[in-house]
Amino acid sequence: MYLIALAGPNKQSAEIYWAVANSGGMILAPAFLHFVINFCGYKRPLVLKTAYAFAIVFVLLTMIGKMDFSLRFVKYGFYYASAHAPLYHAEAMLWILIVLYGHWLLFSAIKGADREKQIQIRYLAVAMLIGFVSGGTSHWLYVYRVDLHPAWNIFIAVYCLLVTYSIFRHKLLGLDFVIRKGLAYSLLLSIITFFYFLVLVILENVFQKSVGYQPVYSISVLAMAILLGEPLRVKIQHIIDYSFFKGDVKSLSAERELLHNEIVKQDRMKAVATLAAGMAHEIKNPLTSIKTFAEYLPIKYDDPEFRKKFSRIVVDEVDRVNNIVKQLLEFSKPSELQVRPILASDLLDQTLSLLSNNLLENGIELTKHFDVYAMIQGDKNQLKQAFLNLLLNGTQSMKSGGNLTVSCVTQPNDLVRISFVDSGCGIPKENLPHIFDPFYTTREEGTGLGLAIVHSIITKHGGKIEIQSEVGKGTTVNVFLKSRD
Amino acid sequence: MPKSTKPVVLICDDEEGIRESFKLILEDLYDLRFANNGLEALELLKSFTPSLMLLDIKMPKMHGMEILKRVKQLKPKLPIIIVTGYQSVEMAQEALKLGAADYIPKPFETRQIQKVVASLCRQ
């Protein structure tokens, strides 16, 4: 629309298109804010209503001709708008304010979001920045007599394509790759836009010379150009899809689904292999002791020392095997969830009370930051077990004392974040990808099933768990659970 | 360290049950010394050279393969038998490449342990 407005064959038609383009641009700002608020899970009804109200007022003022675009014909041969009416400055300020506020909300949401959401927000933030910087500058800078070439508008397309591309193909991959691919895609599509633009200018001139200019002709020309150019657009889009992305949107979506299923399958196979290897080791050691002691029983039966060791070691080893099997069953098939609304702070207090002696003995200072209204939906006993495992891990990493901070907070996205932050020895970077693997342990005691069970419980609750750690500095565990209003 | 006519065997395993099992199998014929982990074993090896070392793989503080490497640097001629619950061809190959004399999976046969230890101590 901006291109048409700029290329209007006369001042009268350019003014009409500027009015339409300006109205669209004005509504775009609160619509963007609306999207950000919904996407990030904020609740800002008053801000949103105010933004829409102001935008509608400016649209109405535009429609009744109070904005005074004061078009001027400039060096590239296009009609640019200049701000004569003070209302135009107010409109520019409001638009910039809403867009900046939207971006601020978007960037603020990164901190509290889980990892997957963080990646999505980053994609969006970069795409939105490109879109709004190019769109904003190409609309408002003319007003202040900074004349950009109309081709600058092409960058708006980068925004749309970047978002589309990241959703359908590389939702979770590196940002630089997405930008590179997005730019290639938009560059090629801009050829089509240029074609439309050329057809429009030529046909308008033809109409003007033959039948005189009427706005209705321009609209008809635009419709004709789109209709005639549609097969070409589809063809070029297919070529681009197949050359760059090896498929159209539908097949990309199917491919992504297939890839996801394959990854899940491979992960499951890997987990089974780890499980089998871990189990073999954990069970073979006690079996070795039991076997050797059983073999020596007839020979050494009269030795009281042997009998004493036999009754202690064999019983301990049998208990150990039994414990491994019990934990394994709990991991592979946790008991049915008894879901009820729970006050997160109560649950954390109850779990921490079980550890009070442990904290005291290890010289660990406990700090609590509880949102007393944070309600979660879950199985009290299973969540208590998960939190206890996490807290035990934390205390065991602080053998010579330290600080443990436990907090819970309701996030705007209907999730409750429960954090366990310790100042313990931390986990080496290379171990982090394996910490939820069953039987994976670097500690002297324990079977390596603790965190695997925690992961299983949290996942079964529809929640998420994330761990960040630095050797020598400590570990932060964030558990995200659905909140209950 | 009291002098003994029996060959000295160093056993490096973090599990009491396994250490006690080796005691039952070998203590009549060998002078056994124990280490709970790799660091303890390396420390002990500074003060004496055993005839043989029995080494577990999965232990806290230091992985068995790393201990094998370090012991081989410290005492290149010391025969080392890997005794582990991890049964993998790759690991056995790696251990032999690093200089292990043998690789015995758990749960082991009493006679197998006695035979291998006797044979290596004779050498």
Coordinates of C-alpha atoms in Angstrom, one line a residue:
Chain A
M1 CA 0.0 0.0 0.0
Y2 CA 2.9 2.3 0.8
L3 CA 4.4 1.6 -2.6
I4 CA 1.1 2.4 -4.3
A5 CA 0.7 5.6 -2.2
L6 CA 4.2 6.7 -3.1
A7 CA 3.7 5.9 -6.7
G8 CA 0.3 7.4 -7.0
P9 CA -0.1 8.9 -10.4
N10 CA -1.3 12.2 -8.9
K11 CA -1.6 13.9 -5.6
Q12 CA -5.3 13.1 -5.2
S13 CA -4.9 9.4 -5.5
A14 CA -1.7 9.3 -3.5
E15 CA -3.5 11.1 -0.7
I16 CA -6.2 8.4 -0.6
Y17 CA -3.6 5.6 -0.5
W18 CA -1.6 7.4 2.2
A19 CA -4.8 7.6 4.3
V20 CA -5.4 3.9 3.9
A21 CA -1.8 3.0 4.6
N22 CA -1.7 5.3 7.6
S23 CA -4.8 3.7 9.1
G24 CA -3.4 0.2 8.6
G25 CA -0.1 1.2 10.1
M26 CA -1.8 2.8 13.1
I27 CA -3.9 -0.3 13.8
L28 CA -0.9 -2.5 13.4
A29 CA 0.8 -1.1 16.6
P30 CA -2.0 -2.1 19.1
A31 CA -2.5 -5.4 17.2
F32 CA 1.2 -6.1 17.7
L33 CA 0.9 -5.3 21.4
H34 CA -2.2 -7.5 21.6
F35 CA -0.2 -10.4 20.1
V36 CA 2.8 -9.9 22.4
I37 CA 0.5 -9.8 25.5
N38 CA -1.2 -13.0 24.4
F39 CA 1.9 -14.8 23.3
C40 CA 3.9 -14.1 26.5
G41 CA 0.9 -14.7 28.7
Y42 CA 0.7 -11.1 30.2
K43 CA -2.5 -9.6 31.5
R44 CA -2.8 -6.0 30.4
P45 CA -6.4 -5.4 29.4
L46 CA -6.4 -1.6 30.3
V47 CA -3.2 -0.9 28.4
L48 CA -4.5 -2.8 25.4
K49 CA -7.9 -1.1 25.4
T50 CA -6.2 2.3 25.7
A51 CA -3.9 1.5 22.8
Y52 CA -6.7 0.4 20.5
A53 CA -8.9 3.4 21.5
F54 CA -6.1 5.9 20.6
A55 CA -5.4 4.0 17.3
I56 CA -9.1 4.1 16.4
V57 CA -9.3 7.8 17.1
F58 CA -6.4 8.4 14.7
V59 CA -7.9 6.2 12.1
L60 CA -11.1 8.2 12.3
L61 CA -9.2 11.5 12.1
T62 CA -7.4 10.1 9.0
M63 CA -10.7 9.1 7.4
I64 CA -12.3 12.5 7.9
G65 CA -9.2 14.2 6.5
K66 CA -8.0 15.9 9.7
M67 CA -4.5 14.5 9.5
D68 CA -3.4 16.7 6.6
F69 CA -0.7 14.5 4.9
S70 CA 0.6 17.5 2.9
L71 CA 2.1 15.3 0.1
R72 CA 5.2 16.4 -1.7
F73 CA 6.6 15.1 -4.9
V74 CA 10.3 14.3 -4.3
K75 CA 13.5 13.2 -6.1
Y76 CA 12.6 9.5 -6.8
G77 CA 9.4 10.6 -8.4
F78 CA 7.1 9.4 -5.6
Y79 CA 4.6 11.2 -3.3
Y80 CA 5.9 11.5 0.2
A81 CA 3.9 12.7 3.2
S82 CA 5.0 15.6 5.4
A83 CA 3.7 16.5 8.8
H84 CA 1.8 19.7 8.8
A85 CA -0.9 18.8 11.2
P86 CA 0.3 18.6 14.9
L87 CA -1.9 15.5 15.2
Y88 CA 0.5 13.7 12.9
H89 CA 3.3 14.2 15.4
A90 CA 1.1 12.9 18.2
E91 CA 0.2 9.9 16.1
A92 CA 3.9 9.2 15.4
M93 CA 4.7 9.4 19.1
L94 CA 1.9 7.1 20.1
W95 CA 2.8 4.5 17.4
I96 CA 6.5 4.5 18.5
L97 CA 5.4 4.3 22.2
I98 CA 3.1 1.3 21.6
V99 CA 5.7 -0.5 19.5
L100 CA 8.5 0.1 22.0
Y101 CA 6.3 -1.0 24.9
G102 CA 5.5 -4.2 23.0
H103 CA 9.2 -4.9 22.4
W104 CA 10.0 -4.2 26.0
L105 CA 7.3 -6.7 27.1
L106 CA 8.7 -9.2 24.6
F107 CA 12.2 -9.0 25.8
S108 CA 11.1 -9.0 29.5
A109 CA 9.3 -12.3 28.9
I110 CA 12.6 -14.0 27.9
K111 CA 13.9 -14.1 31.5
G112 CA 10.9 -16.0 33.0
A113 CA 10.2 -18.3 30.1
D114 CA 11.3 -21.9 29.7
R115 CA 14.1 -22.6 27.2
E116 CA 11.8 -23.5 24.2
K117 CA 9.7 -20.4 24.7
Q118 CA 12.9 -18.3 25.1
I119 CA 14.0 -19.4 21.6
Q120 CA 10.5 -18.6 20.2
I121 CA 10.6 -15.2 21.8
R122 CA 14.1 -14.5 20.4
Y123 CA 13.0 -15.3 16.9
L124 CA 10.0 -13.1 17.2
A125 CA 11.9 -10.2 18.8
V126 CA 14.4 -10.2 16.0
A127 CA 11.7 -10.5 13.3
M128 CA 9.6 -7.8 14.9
L129 CA 12.5 -5.5 15.3
I130 CA 13.4 -5.8 11.6
G131 CA 9.7 -5.4 10.6
F132 CA 9.0 -2.4 12.8
V133 CA 12.3 -0.6 12.2
S134 CA 11.9 -0.9 8.4
G135 CA 8.1 -0.2 8.5
G136 CA 8.5 2.6 11.1
T137 CA 11.3 4.4 9.3
S138 CA 9.6 4.1 5.9
H139 CA 6.4 5.6 7.3
W140 CA 7.5 8.2 9.9
L141 CA 10.8 9.4 8.5
Y142 CA 9.1 10.8 5.3
V143 CA 7.0 12.8 7.7
Y144 CA 10.1 14.5 9.1
R145 CA 11.5 15.0 5.6
V146 CA 14.0 12.2 5.7
D147 CA 13.3 10.7 2.2
L148 CA 14.2 7.0 1.9
H149 CA 14.0 5.2 -1.3
P150 CA 10.7 3.2 -1.5
A151 CA 12.6 0.0 -1.9
W152 CA 13.3 0.3 1.8
N153 CA 9.8 -1.2 2.4
I154 CA 11.0 -4.5 1.1
F155 CA 12.6 -5.2 4.5
I156 CA 9.1 -5.5 6.0
A157 CA 8.8 -8.8 4.1
V158 CA 11.9 -10.1 6.0
Y159 CA 9.8 -10.0 9.2
C160 CA 7.0 -12.1 7.8
L161 CA 9.3 -14.6 6.2
L162 CA 11.5 -14.9 9.2
V163 CA 8.6 -15.7 11.4
T164 CA 7.0 -18.1 8.9
Y165 CA 10.3 -19.9 8.2
S166 CA 11.2 -20.3 11.9
I167 CA 7.8 -21.7 12.7
F168 CA 7.7 -24.3 9.9
R169 CA 11.3 -25.4 9.7
H170 CA 13.9 -24.2 12.1
K171 CA 11.9 -23.5 15.2
L172 CA 14.6 -24.7 17.5
L173 CA 17.7 -24.1 15.5
G174 CA 20.3 -21.3 15.6
L175 CA 19.1 -17.8 15.0
D176 CA 21.8 -16.9 12.5
F177 CA 20.8 -19.8 10.2
V178 CA 17.2 -18.7 10.3
I179 CA 18.1 -15.1 9.4
R180 CA 20.3 -16.3 6.5
K181 CA 17.6 -18.5 5.1
G182 CA 14.9 -15.8 5.7
L183 CA 16.9 -13.2 3.9
A184 CA 17.4 -15.5 0.8
Y185 CA 13.7 -16.2 0.8
S186 CA 12.6 -12.6 1.0
L187 CA 15.1 -11.5 -1.6
L188 CA 13.6 -13.8 -4.1
L189 CA 10.1 -13.0 -3.2
S190 CA 10.8 -9.3 -3.6
I191 CA 11.3 -10.0 -7.3
I192 CA 7.6 -10.8 -7.5
T193 CA 6.7 -7.7 -5.6
F194 CA 8.8 -5.7 -8.0
F195 CA 6.9 -7.3 -10.9
Y196 CA 3.6 -6.3 -9.4
F197 CA 4.9 -2.8 -8.9
L198 CA 6.1 -2.5 -12.5
V199 CA 2.8 -3.8 -13.9
L200 CA 0.9 -1.4 -11.7
V201 CA 2.9 1.7 -12.8
I202 CA 2.7 0.8 -16.5
L203 CA -1.0 0.0 -16.5
E204 CA -1.9 3.1 -14.5
N205 CA 0.0 5.3 -17.0
V206 CA -1.9 3.5 -19.8
F207 CA -5.2 4.1 -18.1
Q208 CA -4.4 7.7 -17.3
K209 CA -3.4 8.5 -20.9
S210 CA -6.4 6.7 -22.4
V211 CA -9.3 7.3 -20.1
G212 CA -8.1 9.9 -17.5
Y213 CA -7.3 9.1 -13.9
Q214 CA -9.9 7.7 -11.5
P215 CA -9.0 5.9 -8.2
V216 CA -11.3 3.1 -9.1
Y217 CA -9.0 2.3 -12.1
S218 CA -6.0 1.9 -9.7
I219 CA -7.9 -0.6 -7.6
S220 CA -9.1 -2.5 -10.7
V221 CA -5.5 -2.5 -11.9
L222 CA -4.2 -3.9 -8.6
A223 CA -6.8 -6.6 -8.7
M224 CA -6.0 -7.5 -12.3
A225 CA -2.2 -7.6 -11.5
I226 CA -2.8 -9.9 -8.6
L227 CA -5.1 -12.2 -10.6
L228 CA -2.8 -12.3 -13.6
G229 CA 0.3 -12.6 -11.5
E230 CA -1.1 -15.3 -9.1
P231 CA 0.1 -18.3 -11.2
L232 CA 3.5 -16.7 -11.6
R233 CA 3.7 -16.1 -7.8
V234 CA 2.7 -19.7 -7.0
K235 CA 5.3 -21.0 -9.5
I236 CA 8.1 -18.8 -8.1
Q237 CA 7.2 -19.7 -4.6
H238 CA 7.3 -23.4 -5.4
I239 CA 10.7 -23.0 -7.0
I240 CA 12.0 -21.2 -3.9
D241 CA 10.5 -23.7 -1.6
Y242 CA 12.0 -26.7 -3.5
S243 CA 15.4 -25.0 -4.1
F244 CA 15.9 -23.7 -0.6
F245 CA 13.7 -25.8 1.7
K246 CA 13.2 -28.9 -0.3
G247 CA 9.4 -28.8 -0.1
D248 CA 6.3 -26.7 0.4
V249 CA 4.9 -25.6 3.7
K250 CA 2.7 -28.7 4.0
S251 CA 5.6 -31.1 3.4
L252 CA 7.9 -29.1 5.6
S253 CA 5.4 -29.4 8.4
A254 CA 5.1 -33.2 7.7
E255 CA 8.9 -33.5 7.6
R256 CA 9.2 -31.6 10.8
E257 CA 6.7 -34.0 12.5
L258 CA 8.6 -37.0 11.1
L259 CA 11.9 -35.6 12.3
H260 CA 10.5 -35.0 15.7
N261 CA 9.2 -38.6 15.9
E262 CA 12.5 -39.9 14.8
I263 CA 14.3 -37.9 17.5
V264 CA 11.9 -39.1 20.2
K265 CA 12.4 -42.7 19.0
Q266 CA 16.2 -42.4 19.1
D267 CA 16.1 -40.8 22.5
R268 CA 13.9 -43.6 23.8
M269 CA 16.3 -46.2 22.3
K270 CA 19.3 -44.4 23.9
A271 CA 17.5 -44.2 27.2
V272 CA 16.8 -48.0 27.1
A273 CA 20.5 -48.6 26.3
T274 CA 21.6 -46.4 29.1
L275 CA 19.1 -48.0 31.4
A276 CA 20.3 -51.5 30.5
A277 CA 24.0 -50.7 30.9
G278 CA 23.3 -48.9 34.2
M279 CA 21.1 -51.7 35.5
A280 CA 23.7 -54.3 34.6
H281 CA 26.4 -52.6 36.5
E282 CA 24.2 -51.8 39.6
I283 CA 22.9 -55.4 39.8
K284 CA 26.1 -57.3 38.8
N285 CA 28.1 -55.9 41.7
P286 CA 25.8 -57.2 44.5
L287 CA 25.3 -60.4 42.5
T288 CA 29.1 -61.0 42.6
S289 CA 29.3 -60.5 46.4
I290 CA 26.2 -62.8 47.0
K291 CA 27.6 -65.5 44.6
T292 CA 31.1 -65.5 46.2
F293 CA 29.7 -65.6 49.8
A294 CA 27.3 -68.4 48.8
E295 CA 30.1 -70.4 47.3
Y296 CA 32.3 -70.0 50.5
L297 CA 29.4 -70.8 52.9
P298 CA 30.0 -74.6 53.1
I299 CA 33.8 -74.0 53.5
K300 CA 33.7 -71.2 56.0
Y301 CA 30.5 -72.0 57.8
D302 CA 32.3 -72.6 61.1
D303 CA 34.1 -69.3 61.0
P304 CA 32.0 -66.8 63.2
E305 CA 33.7 -63.8 61.5
F306 CA 32.6 -65.1 58.1
R307 CA 29.0 -65.8 59.3
K308 CA 28.9 -62.2 60.7
K309 CA 30.1 -60.7 57.4
F310 CA 27.8 -63.1 55.4
S311 CA 24.6 -62.0 57.2
R312 CA 25.6 -58.3 56.8
I313 CA 26.9 -58.2 53.3
V314 CA 24.5 -60.6 51.7
V315 CA 21.4 -59.0 53.3
D316 CA 22.7 -55.5 52.3
E317 CA 23.3 -56.6 48.7
V318 CA 19.9 -58.2 48.4
D319 CA 18.3 -55.0 49.8
R320 CA 20.3 -53.0 47.3
V321 CA 19.0 -55.1 44.3
N322 CA 15.5 -54.8 45.7
N323 CA 15.9 -51.0 46.0
I324 CA 17.1 -50.7 42.4
V325 CA 14.2 -52.7 41.1
K326 CA 11.7 -50.6 43.2
Q327 CA 13.2 -47.4 41.9
L328 CA 13.3 -48.7 38.4
L329 CA 9.6 -49.6 38.5
E330 CA 8.8 -46.1 40.0
F331 CA 10.8 -44.6 37.1
S332 CA 9.3 -46.6 34.3
K333 CA 5.7 -46.7 35.6
P334 CA 5.1 -44.1 38.3
S335 CA 1.9 -44.6 40.3
E336 CA -1.3 -42.9 39.1
L337 CA -1.4 -39.2 39.8
Q338 CA -3.9 -38.0 42.5
V339 CA -4.2 -34.5 41.1
R340 CA -5.5 -31.8 43.5
P341 CA -5.0 -28.0 43.9
I342 CA -2.0 -27.4 46.2
L343 CA -0.6 -24.3 47.7
A344 CA 3.0 -24.4 46.4
S345 CA 4.5 -22.6 49.5
D346 CA 2.8 -25.2 51.8
L347 CA 4.2 -28.1 49.8
L348 CA 7.7 -26.6 49.8
D349 CA 7.5 -25.9 53.6
Q350 CA 6.5 -29.5 54.3
T351 CA 9.3 -30.8 52.1
L352 CA 11.9 -28.5 53.7
S353 CA 10.8 -29.6 57.2
L354 CA 12.0 -33.1 56.3
L355 CA 15.4 -31.7 55.6
S356 CA 15.8 -29.4 58.6
N357 CA 18.3 -31.6 60.4
N358 CA 20.3 -32.2 57.2
L359 CA 20.5 -28.4 56.6
L360 CA 21.7 -27.8 60.1
E361 CA 24.3 -30.6 60.1
N362 CA 25.8 -29.4 56.8
G363 CA 25.8 -25.7 57.8
I364 CA 23.5 -24.7 55.0
E365 CA 21.7 -21.4 55.2
L366 CA 18.2 -21.5 53.9
T367 CA 16.4 -18.5 52.2
K368 CA 12.8 -18.7 51.2
H369 CA 11.0 -16.4 48.7
F370 CA 7.4 -17.8 48.5
D371 CA 4.5 -16.3 46.6
V372 CA 1.9 -17.4 49.2
Y373 CA -0.9 -17.3 46.6
A374 CA 0.9 -19.6 44.1
M375 CA -1.4 -22.5 43.5
I376 CA -0.4 -25.5 41.5
Q377 CA -2.3 -28.5 40.2
G378 CA -0.7 -31.9 41.0
D379 CA -0.1 -34.9 43.1
K380 CA 1.1 -33.8 46.5
N381 CA 3.1 -36.9 47.4
Q382 CA 4.8 -37.3 44.1
L383 CA 5.7 -33.7 43.9
K384 CA 7.0 -33.8 47.4
Q385 CA 9.2 -36.8 46.4
A386 CA 10.5 -34.8 43.4
F387 CA 11.3 -31.7 45.4
L388 CA 12.9 -33.8 48.1
N389 CA 15.2 -35.4 45.5
L390 CA 16.1 -32.0 44.2
L391 CA 16.8 -30.6 47.6
L392 CA 18.9 -33.7 48.6
N393 CA 21.0 -33.2 45.5
G394 CA 21.4 -29.6 46.4
T395 CA 22.5 -30.3 50.0
Q396 CA 24.8 -33.1 49.0
S397 CA 26.6 -30.6 46.7
M398 CA 27.3 -28.4 49.7
K399 CA 29.2 -30.7 52.0
S400 CA 31.1 -27.8 53.6
G401 CA 28.1 -25.5 54.0
G402 CA 26.6 -22.9 51.7
N403 CA 23.4 -21.1 50.8
L404 CA 20.2 -22.7 49.5
T405 CA 17.4 -20.5 48.2
V406 CA 14.0 -21.9 47.5
S407 CA 11.4 -19.8 45.8
C408 CA 8.1 -20.0 44.0
V409 CA 6.4 -17.4 41.9
T410 CA 3.3 -17.3 39.6
Q411 CA 4.3 -16.3 36.2
P412 CA 2.1 -14.3 33.8
N413 CA 1.9 -17.3 31.5
D414 CA -0.2 -19.4 33.9
L415 CA 2.8 -21.3 35.2
V416 CA 4.3 -21.4 38.6
R417 CA 8.1 -21.4 38.7
I418 CA 9.7 -23.2 41.6
S419 CA 13.4 -22.6 41.9
F420 CA 16.1 -24.3 44.0
V421 CA 19.3 -22.4 43.9
D422 CA 22.4 -23.8 45.8
S423 CA 25.9 -22.5 46.1
G424 CA 27.4 -26.0 45.9
C425 CA 30.1 -27.6 43.8
G426 CA 28.1 -27.4 40.6
I427 CA 27.9 -29.8 37.7
P428 CA 30.5 -29.9 34.9
K429 CA 29.2 -28.7 31.5
E430 CA 29.8 -32.1 29.9
N431 CA 27.6 -33.9 32.5
L432 CA 24.6 -31.6 32.1
P433 CA 23.1 -33.3 29.1
H434 CA 23.1 -36.7 31.0
I435 CA 21.8 -35.7 34.4
F436 CA 18.3 -36.9 33.7
D437 CA 19.5 -40.2 32.2
P438 CA 18.7 -43.2 34.5
F439 CA 21.6 -44.6 36.4
Y440 CA 23.8 -41.6 35.5
T441 CA 25.7 -40.5 38.6
T442 CA 29.0 -39.0 39.5
R443 CA 28.4 -39.3 43.2
E444 CA 29.8 -41.9 45.5
E445 CA 26.4 -42.8 46.9
G446 CA 23.1 -43.2 45.0
T447 CA 21.9 -45.2 42.1
G448 CA 21.6 -42.3 39.6
L449 CA 17.8 -42.7 39.4
G450 CA 16.9 -39.7 41.6
L451 CA 16.9 -37.0 38.9
A452 CA 15.4 -39.5 36.3
I453 CA 12.5 -40.0 38.7
V454 CA 12.1 -36.2 39.3
H455 CA 12.0 -35.7 35.5
S456 CA 9.4 -38.4 35.1
I457 CA 7.2 -36.9 37.8
I458 CA 7.4 -33.3 36.5
T459 CA 6.8 -34.4 32.9
K460 CA 3.8 -36.5 34.0
H461 CA 2.4 -33.3 35.5
G462 CA 2.7 -31.5 32.2
G463 CA 5.5 -29.4 33.6
K464 CA 9.1 -28.8 32.7
I465 CA 12.4 -28.9 34.5
E466 CA 15.6 -26.9 33.7
I467 CA 19.0 -27.0 35.3
Q468 CA 21.7 -24.4 34.9
S469 CA 25.0 -25.0 36.7
E470 CA 28.6 -23.8 36.9
V471 CA 31.4 -25.7 38.6
G472 CA 32.4 -24.0 41.8
K473 CA 29.5 -21.5 41.8
G474 CA 26.4 -23.7 42.2
T475 CA 23.3 -25.0 40.5
T476 CA 19.9 -23.5 39.7
V477 CA 17.0 -25.9 39.2
N478 CA 13.7 -24.4 37.8
V479 CA 10.6 -26.4 37.8
F480 CA 7.6 -25.1 35.9
L481 CA 4.2 -26.4 36.8
K482 CA 0.7 -25.4 35.6
S483 CA -0.9 -22.9 38.0
R484 CA -4.4 -23.1 39.2
D485 CA -6.3 -19.8 39.6
Chain B
M1 CA 55.0 -52.1 55.8
P2 CA 55.5 -55.6 57.4
K3 CA 57.4 -58.0 55.1
S4 CA 55.5 -61.0 53.8
T5 CA 56.5 -63.9 51.6
K6 CA 53.1 -63.9 49.8
P7 CA 52.8 -62.0 46.6
V8 CA 51.2 -58.6 47.1
V9 CA 47.9 -57.9 45.3
L10 CA 46.4 -54.4 45.2
I11 CA 42.6 -54.4 44.9
C12 CA 41.0 -51.1 43.8
D13 CA 37.2 -51.3 44.2
D14 CA 34.7 -48.9 45.9
E15 CA 32.3 -51.6 47.0
E16 CA 32.8 -53.4 50.3
G17 CA 31.0 -56.5 49.1
I18 CA 33.5 -56.9 46.2
R19 CA 36.5 -56.3 48.4
E20 CA 35.3 -58.9 50.9
S21 CA 34.6 -61.3 48.1
F22 CA 38.2 -60.9 46.9
K23 CA 39.4 -61.5 50.5
L24 CA 37.5 -64.8 50.6
I25 CA 39.0 -65.9 47.3
L26 CA 42.6 -64.7 47.6
E27 CA 43.6 -64.0 51.1
D28 CA 45.0 -67.5 51.9
L29 CA 47.6 -67.2 49.1
Y30 CA 48.2 -63.5 48.7
D31 CA 49.0 -60.4 50.7
L32 CA 46.0 -58.2 49.9
R33 CA 46.0 -54.4 50.0
F34 CA 42.8 -52.4 49.3
A35 CA 42.0 -49.0 47.8
N36 CA 38.5 -47.5 47.7
N37 CA 39.2 -45.4 44.7
G38 CA 41.8 -44.4 42.1
L39 CA 43.4 -41.6 44.1
E40 CA 43.9 -43.9 47.1
A41 CA 45.4 -46.6 44.8
L42 CA 47.9 -44.1 43.2
E43 CA 48.9 -42.9 46.7
L44 CA 49.5 -46.5 47.8
L45 CA 51.5 -47.3 44.7
K46 CA 54.0 -44.6 45.7
S47 CA 55.1 -46.6 48.7
F48 CA 55.2 -50.2 47.2
T49 CA 55.0 -52.2 44.1
P50 CA 52.5 -55.1 44.2
S51 CA 52.8 -58.2 42.0
L52 CA 49.4 -57.5 40.6
M53 CA 46.5 -55.0 40.6
L54 CA 42.7 -55.8 40.3
L55 CA 40.9 -52.7 39.1
D56 CA 37.2 -51.8 38.9
I57 CA 36.0 -49.4 36.2
K58 CA 33.0 -47.5 37.6
M59 CA 34.3 -45.7 40.7
P60 CA 33.9 -42.3 42.3
K61 CA 36.5 -39.6 42.0
M62 CA 38.4 -41.2 39.0
H63 CA 37.2 -43.5 36.2
G64 CA 38.9 -46.9 36.0
M65 CA 40.4 -46.2 32.6
E66 CA 42.0 -43.1 33.8
I67 CA 43.5 -45.0 36.8
L68 CA 44.8 -47.6 34.4
K69 CA 46.5 -45.0 32.3
R70 CA 48.1 -43.3 35.3
V71 CA 49.2 -46.6 36.9
K72 CA 50.8 -47.7 33.7
Q73 CA 52.8 -44.4 33.6
L74 CA 53.8 -44.9 37.2
K75 CA 54.5 -48.7 37.0
P76 CA 54.7 -49.8 33.4
K77 CA 55.5 -53.4 34.3
L78 CA 52.7 -53.9 36.8
P79 CA 50.1 -56.4 35.5
I80 CA 46.6 -55.0 35.9
I81 CA 43.3 -57.0 35.6
I82 CA 40.1 -55.1 34.9
V83 CA 37.2 -56.6 36.9
T84 CA 34.0 -54.8 36.0
G85 CA 30.2 -55.0 35.7
Y86 CA 30.3 -53.1 32.4
Q87 CA 30.6 -55.7 29.7
S88 CA 31.4 -54.1 26.5
V89 CA 33.8 -55.3 23.8
E90 CA 34.9 -51.7 23.1
M91 CA 35.8 -51.1 26.7
A92 CA 37.7 -54.5 26.9
Q93 CA 39.6 -53.6 23.7
E94 CA 40.4 -50.1 25.1
A95 CA 41.6 -51.6 28.4
L96 CA 43.9 -54.1 26.6
K97 CA 45.2 -51.3 24.4
L98 CA 46.1 -49.2 27.4
G99 CA 48.1 -52.1 28.8
A100 CA 45.6 -54.2 30.9
A101 CA 46.7 -57.8 31.3
D102 CA 43.2 -59.2 31.4
Y103 CA 39.5 -58.2 31.5
I104 CA 37.1 -60.1 33.7
P105 CA 33.4 -59.4 33.8
K106 CA 31.3 -59.5 37.0
P107 CA 29.9 -61.7 38.4
F108 CA 33.1 -63.7 38.1
E109 CA 33.9 -67.3 38.7
T110 CA 36.0 -67.9 41.8
R111 CA 38.3 -70.4 40.0
Q112 CA 38.8 -68.0 37.1
I113 CA 40.0 -65.3 39.4
Q114 CA 42.3 -67.7 41.3
K115 CA 43.7 -69.0 38.0
V116 CA 44.4 -65.6 36.4
V117 CA 45.9 -64.1 39.5
A118 CA 48.2 -67.1 40.0
S119 CA 49.3 -67.1 36.4
L120 CA 50.1 -63.4 36.4
C121 CA 51.8 -63.5 39.8
R122 CA 54.1 -66.3 38.6
Q123 CA 55.2 -64.1 35.7

